[in-house]
N, CA and C of each residue as an Amber inpcrd file, in Angstrom:
protein
   300
   0.8920000  -1.1330000   0.0610000  -0.0310000   0.1990000   0.0020000
   0.8330000   1.1630000   0.0970000   0.3530000   2.3810000  -0.6540000
   1.0490000   3.6490000  -0.8190000   0.5820000   4.4240000   0.5210000
   1.5050000   5.0280000   1.2340000   1.2820000   5.7800000   2.1850000
   1.1570000   7.1540000   1.9980000   0.1900000   8.1140000   2.2300000
   0.3180000   9.6210000   1.7350000   1.7430000  10.2210000   2.4440000
   2.1570000  10.9220000   1.8190000   3.2130000  11.8200000   2.5130000
   2.6330000  13.0230000   3.3410000   1.2930000  13.1520000   3.3690000
   0.6300000  14.1100000   4.2080000  -0.0540000  13.5220000   5.5640000
  -0.0800000  12.1190000   5.7390000  -0.8180000  11.7300000   6.6780000
  -0.0460000  10.1910000   6.8490000  -0.4750000   9.8720000   8.1660000
  -0.0700000   8.2400000   8.3900000   1.4430000   8.4100000   8.9460000
   2.1250000   7.3240000   9.0640000   3.4040000   7.0160000   9.5650000
   4.5690000   7.8070000   8.9760000   4.4400000   7.7390000   7.5670000
   5.5640000   8.4010000   6.7350000   5.2850000   9.8670000   7.0460000
   4.2290000  10.5520000   6.8410000   4.0330000  11.9700000   7.0890000
   4.3980000  12.3680000   8.3860000   4.0930000  11.5650000   9.4960000
   4.6220000  11.7690000  10.9020000   6.0620000  11.9070000  11.1210000
   6.6620000  10.8570000  10.3760000   7.9990000  10.6880000  10.1460000
   8.7990000  11.8360000   9.5180000   8.1740000  12.2070000   8.7030000
   8.7030000  13.2710000   7.9400000   8.7920000  14.6230000   8.9210000
   7.7310000  14.7560000   9.3290000   7.6090000  15.7150000  10.3140000
   8.7740000  15.9410000  11.3440000   8.9250000  14.6910000  12.0180000
   9.6820000  14.6230000  13.0560000  11.0780000  14.7320000  12.6790000
  11.5560000  13.9400000  11.5830000  12.9510000  14.1050000  11.1090000
  13.4280000  15.6500000  10.6530000  12.2940000  16.2880000  10.0840000
  12.5490000  17.8280000   9.5570000  12.6040000  18.6400000  10.9190000
  11.8850000  18.4240000  11.9760000  11.6620000  19.0280000  12.9010000
  13.2520000  18.8020000  13.8600000  13.5590000  17.6540000  13.9480000
  14.8430000  17.5090000  14.6230000  16.0630000  17.9270000  13.8240000
  16.0120000  18.0100000  12.6320000  17.1090000  18.6650000  11.9030000
  17.0730000  20.2260000  12.0710000  15.8930000  20.8290000  12.1750000
  15.8410000  22.2800000  12.4830000  16.1070000  22.6200000  13.6570000
  15.9700000  21.8110000  14.7460000  16.4520000  22.2920000  15.9990000
  17.9270000  22.4320000  16.0080000  18.6870000  21.3840000  15.4370000
  20.1270000  21.2900000  15.3870000  20.5160000  22.5570000  14.6350000
  19.9960000  22.8320000  13.2580000  20.1450000  23.7820000  12.4320000
  19.9410000  25.1250000  12.8430000  18.9470000  25.4880000  13.7300000
  18.5920000  26.6530000  14.3330000  19.8400000  26.9930000  15.3230000
  20.2550000  25.9280000  16.2770000  21.2960000  26.3720000  17.1550000
  22.5600000  26.6920000  16.3080000  23.0140000  26.2550000  15.1140000
  24.1820000  26.5950000  14.5480000  24.0000000  28.0720000  13.7730000
  22.7600000  28.4230000  13.3240000  22.4640000  29.4160000  12.4150000
  22.6250000  30.6320000  13.4010000  22.1340000  30.5140000  14.6000000
  22.1630000  31.4940000  15.6430000  23.7900000  32.1760000  15.8390000
  24.7300000  30.9550000  15.5360000  26.1000000  31.4850000  15.8520000
  26.6460000  31.9490000  14.7850000  26.1470000  31.6330000  13.2630000
  26.9350000  31.8820000  12.1530000  26.4130000  32.9440000  11.0370000
  25.0050000  32.8410000  11.2140000  24.0970000  33.6220000  10.1300000
  24.3480000  35.1920000  10.3560000  24.4030000  35.8020000   9.2900000
  24.0210000  37.0280000   9.0740000  22.7760000  37.5420000   8.2240000
  22.7740000  38.0120000   7.1440000  21.3250000  37.9040000   6.4920000
  21.0830000  36.6140000   5.9470000  22.1050000  35.5830000   5.5090000
  21.8590000  34.3220000   5.0520000  22.5160000  33.4260000   6.1310000
  22.5370000  32.3550000   5.6920000  23.0790000  31.0800000   6.5760000
  24.4710000  31.2630000   7.0660000  25.3510000  31.8810000   6.2040000
  26.4940000  31.9620000   6.4940000  26.8810000  33.4750000   6.2920000
  26.8650000  34.3120000   7.2990000  27.1510000  35.6600000   6.7470000
  26.0980000  36.3980000   5.9460000  26.8620000  37.0760000   5.0250000
  25.8470000  38.0860000   4.1590000  25.9150000  37.7250000   2.7840000
  26.4330000  36.6940000   2.4130000  26.4330000  36.3290000   1.1300000
  25.8560000  34.8320000   0.8680000  25.0870000  34.6460000  -0.0620000
  24.3590000  33.0710000  -0.3280000  25.5500000  32.1710000  -0.5900000
  25.3160000  31.0590000   0.0720000  26.1810000  30.1330000   0.0740000
  25.2070000  28.7080000  -0.2520000  26.0540000  27.6030000  -0.4820000
  25.3300000  26.3550000  -0.8900000  24.4850000  25.8920000   0.4630000
  24.5940000  26.5260000   1.5000000  23.7620000  26.1580000   2.8500000
  22.3970000  26.6470000   2.5090000  22.3920000  28.0500000   1.8540000
  21.1200000  28.5310000   1.6380000  20.2710000  27.9800000   0.3210000
  21.2420000  27.2640000  -0.3480000  20.5280000  26.5900000  -1.6700000
  19.7240000  25.3910000  -1.1800000  20.4800000  24.7740000   0.1090000
  19.5920000  23.6710000   0.5890000  18.6280000  23.9070000   1.5120000
  18.5900000  25.3980000   2.0870000  17.7040000  25.6740000   3.0900000
  16.3080000  25.7300000   2.5130000  16.0990000  26.4840000   1.6230000
  14.8530000  26.8510000   1.1320000  13.8150000  25.6710000   0.5720000
  14.4150000  24.6020000  -0.0550000  13.5000000  23.5070000  -0.3040000
  13.4490000  22.9260000   1.0150000  14.0520000  22.8370000   1.8670000
  13.7820000  21.8820000   3.2420000  12.7460000  22.7720000   4.1130000
  12.7810000  24.1080000   4.0320000  11.6900000  24.8580000   4.6400000
  10.3120000  24.5460000   3.8910000  10.3260000  24.3040000   2.6000000
   9.1790000  24.0390000   1.8170000   8.7210000  22.8210000   2.2190000
   9.6710000  21.6980000   2.4290000   9.2340000  20.6200000   2.9950000
   8.8280000  20.6890000   4.5940000   9.3870000  21.4390000   5.3390000
   8.6130000  21.5720000   6.6140000   7.3370000  22.1910000   6.6880000
   7.2820000  23.0610000   5.9090000   5.7550000  23.5660000   5.3890000
   4.8270000  22.4630000   5.2530000   5.1440000  21.7440000   4.0430000
   4.4020000  20.5080000   3.6360000   3.9810000  19.3020000   4.7430000
   5.0770000  19.2790000   5.8150000   4.8240000  18.3490000   6.8190000
   4.4270000  19.0040000   8.1530000   3.9590000  20.2000000   7.9150000
   3.2610000  20.8900000   8.9810000   4.4080000  21.0290000  10.2320000
   5.5040000  21.5020000   9.8990000   6.4260000  21.8360000  11.1200000
   6.1620000  23.2960000  11.4530000   6.1230000  23.6870000  12.7230000
   5.9290000  24.9860000  13.1370000   7.1640000  25.8070000  13.0520000
   7.1760000  26.8220000  12.0920000   8.3940000  27.3510000  11.8140000
   8.4500000  28.6320000  12.7660000   7.4610000  28.7990000  13.7460000
   7.6070000  30.0140000  14.6410000   8.6590000  29.5270000  15.7760000
   8.8800000  28.2300000  15.6750000   9.9220000  27.7160000  16.7200000
  11.5280000  28.0380000  16.2470000  11.3510000  28.2940000  14.9920000
  12.8040000  28.6340000  14.5570000  12.9460000  29.8780000  13.7310000
  12.9780000  31.0120000  14.5920000  12.9990000  32.3780000  14.0010000
  14.2380000  32.5540000  13.1650000  15.3150000  32.1830000  13.2880000
  16.5320000  32.3270000  12.3090000  16.1620000  31.7220000  11.1760000
  15.8180000  30.5230000  11.0130000  15.6720000  29.8320000   9.7530000
  14.4670000  30.4750000   9.0470000  13.3540000  30.8700000   9.6600000
  12.3260000  31.6040000   9.0120000  12.6770000  33.1130000   8.5500000
  13.7020000  33.6830000   9.4530000  14.1810000  34.9790000   8.7600000
  15.0230000  34.8060000   7.4840000  15.9050000  33.7850000   7.7330000
  16.8950000  33.6280000   6.4840000  15.9750000  33.1760000   5.5180000
  15.1100000  32.3040000   5.5020000  14.3300000  31.7840000   4.2360000
  13.4230000  32.8830000   3.6550000  12.9450000  33.8790000   4.4590000
  12.1910000  35.1560000   4.0740000  13.1360000  35.9320000   3.1940000
  14.4380000  36.2380000   3.7500000  15.2770000  36.8370000   2.8850000
  15.6910000  36.2470000   1.5090000  15.7850000  35.0520000   1.7210000
  16.1620000  34.3230000   0.3000000  15.0530000  34.3090000  -0.6580000
  13.7000000  34.1920000  -0.0750000  12.7260000  34.2230000  -1.0800000
  12.5890000  35.3620000  -1.9330000  13.1870000  36.6450000  -1.2480000
  13.0460000  37.9410000  -1.7970000  14.0080000  38.0290000  -2.9120000
  15.0500000  37.1350000  -3.1360000  16.0080000  37.1520000  -4.2280000
  15.3740000  36.6550000  -5.5950000  15.4600000  37.3770000  -6.5660000
  14.8480000  36.7540000  -7.6040000  15.2660000  35.7640000  -8.3950000
  16.2950000  34.9800000  -8.0940000  17.0560000  33.9190000  -8.5180000
  16.2530000  32.7520000  -7.8920000  16.0730000  33.0020000  -6.4780000
  15.1960000  32.0930000  -5.8110000  13.6510000  31.8150000  -6.0990000
  13.0790000  33.1520000  -6.3750000  11.6040000  33.2220000  -6.7380000
  11.4700000  32.3920000  -8.2310000  12.6550000  32.5490000  -9.0110000
  12.5050000  31.9380000 -10.2730000  12.7580000  30.4810000 -10.3780000
  13.4290000  30.2050000  -9.4340000  13.8920000  28.7430000  -9.3440000
  13.0320000  27.7880000  -8.5920000  11.8360000  28.6230000  -7.8430000
  10.8480000  27.8650000  -7.3270000  10.0860000  26.8540000  -8.1950000
   9.8520000  25.7880000  -7.7760000   9.3450000  24.4860000  -8.4550000
   8.0670000  24.9550000  -9.1750000   7.1550000  25.8060000  -8.5230000
   6.0280000  26.3950000  -9.1300000   6.0740000  27.1520000 -10.6390000
   7.5430000  27.5270000 -10.6730000   7.5630000  28.2670000 -11.7570000
   8.1510000  27.6840000 -12.9840000   8.5480000  26.2870000 -12.8780000
   9.4390000  25.7580000 -13.7520000   8.1970000  25.0060000 -15.0110000
   8.8140000  24.9220000 -15.9680000   8.0020000  24.7010000 -17.0620000
   7.1090000  23.3310000 -17.1440000   7.7480000  22.3810000 -16.5750000
   7.0490000  21.0470000 -16.3320000   6.3630000  20.9670000 -15.0730000
   6.0870000  22.0210000 -14.3140000   5.0510000  22.1970000 -13.0550000
   3.6170000  21.9000000 -13.4950000   2.9140000  20.8180000 -12.9360000
   1.4440000  20.6600000 -13.3440000   0.8630000  21.8730000 -13.0880000
  -0.1190000  22.0770000 -13.9920000  -0.9880000  23.4490000 -13.9740000
  -1.5050000  23.6910000 -12.4480000  -1.9860000  22.3070000 -11.9080000
  -2.5500000  22.5650000 -10.5410000  -1.6130000  22.9640000  -9.4250000
  -0.3640000  23.0690000  -9.6260000   0.6930000  23.3280000  -8.6130000
   1.1730000  24.6310000  -9.0390000   0.8980000  25.1770000 -10.0580000
   1.4960000  26.4870000 -10.5510000   1.0510000  27.7230000  -9.4490000
   2.0540000  28.6160000  -9.3060000   1.7550000  29.8550000  -8.5140000
   1.2730000  29.3370000  -6.9880000   1.6940000  28.2410000  -6.5450000
   1.5010000  28.0850000  -5.1260000   2.6600000  28.3860000  -4.1040000
């Protein structure tokens, strides 16, 4: 049987694993972040953060618990490169998922 990614054991596991990672990441970012994950220049860490925050939202992780992650993600989403790279803007994105 296929288990939905939004419910059941798989969904709960996704939530729990993302939250556990965010607890550790938040502690690191408090020490090294500037405007972005590592200072004020976009790095590979930022490229990895945005899709993980998207997944956290999908799995209903409360981002209020992670103010540094939330702040950095908001700053990154303001950059045109990140907006244009969002999955909903890609040519092969299904119509029902565009613009979300």
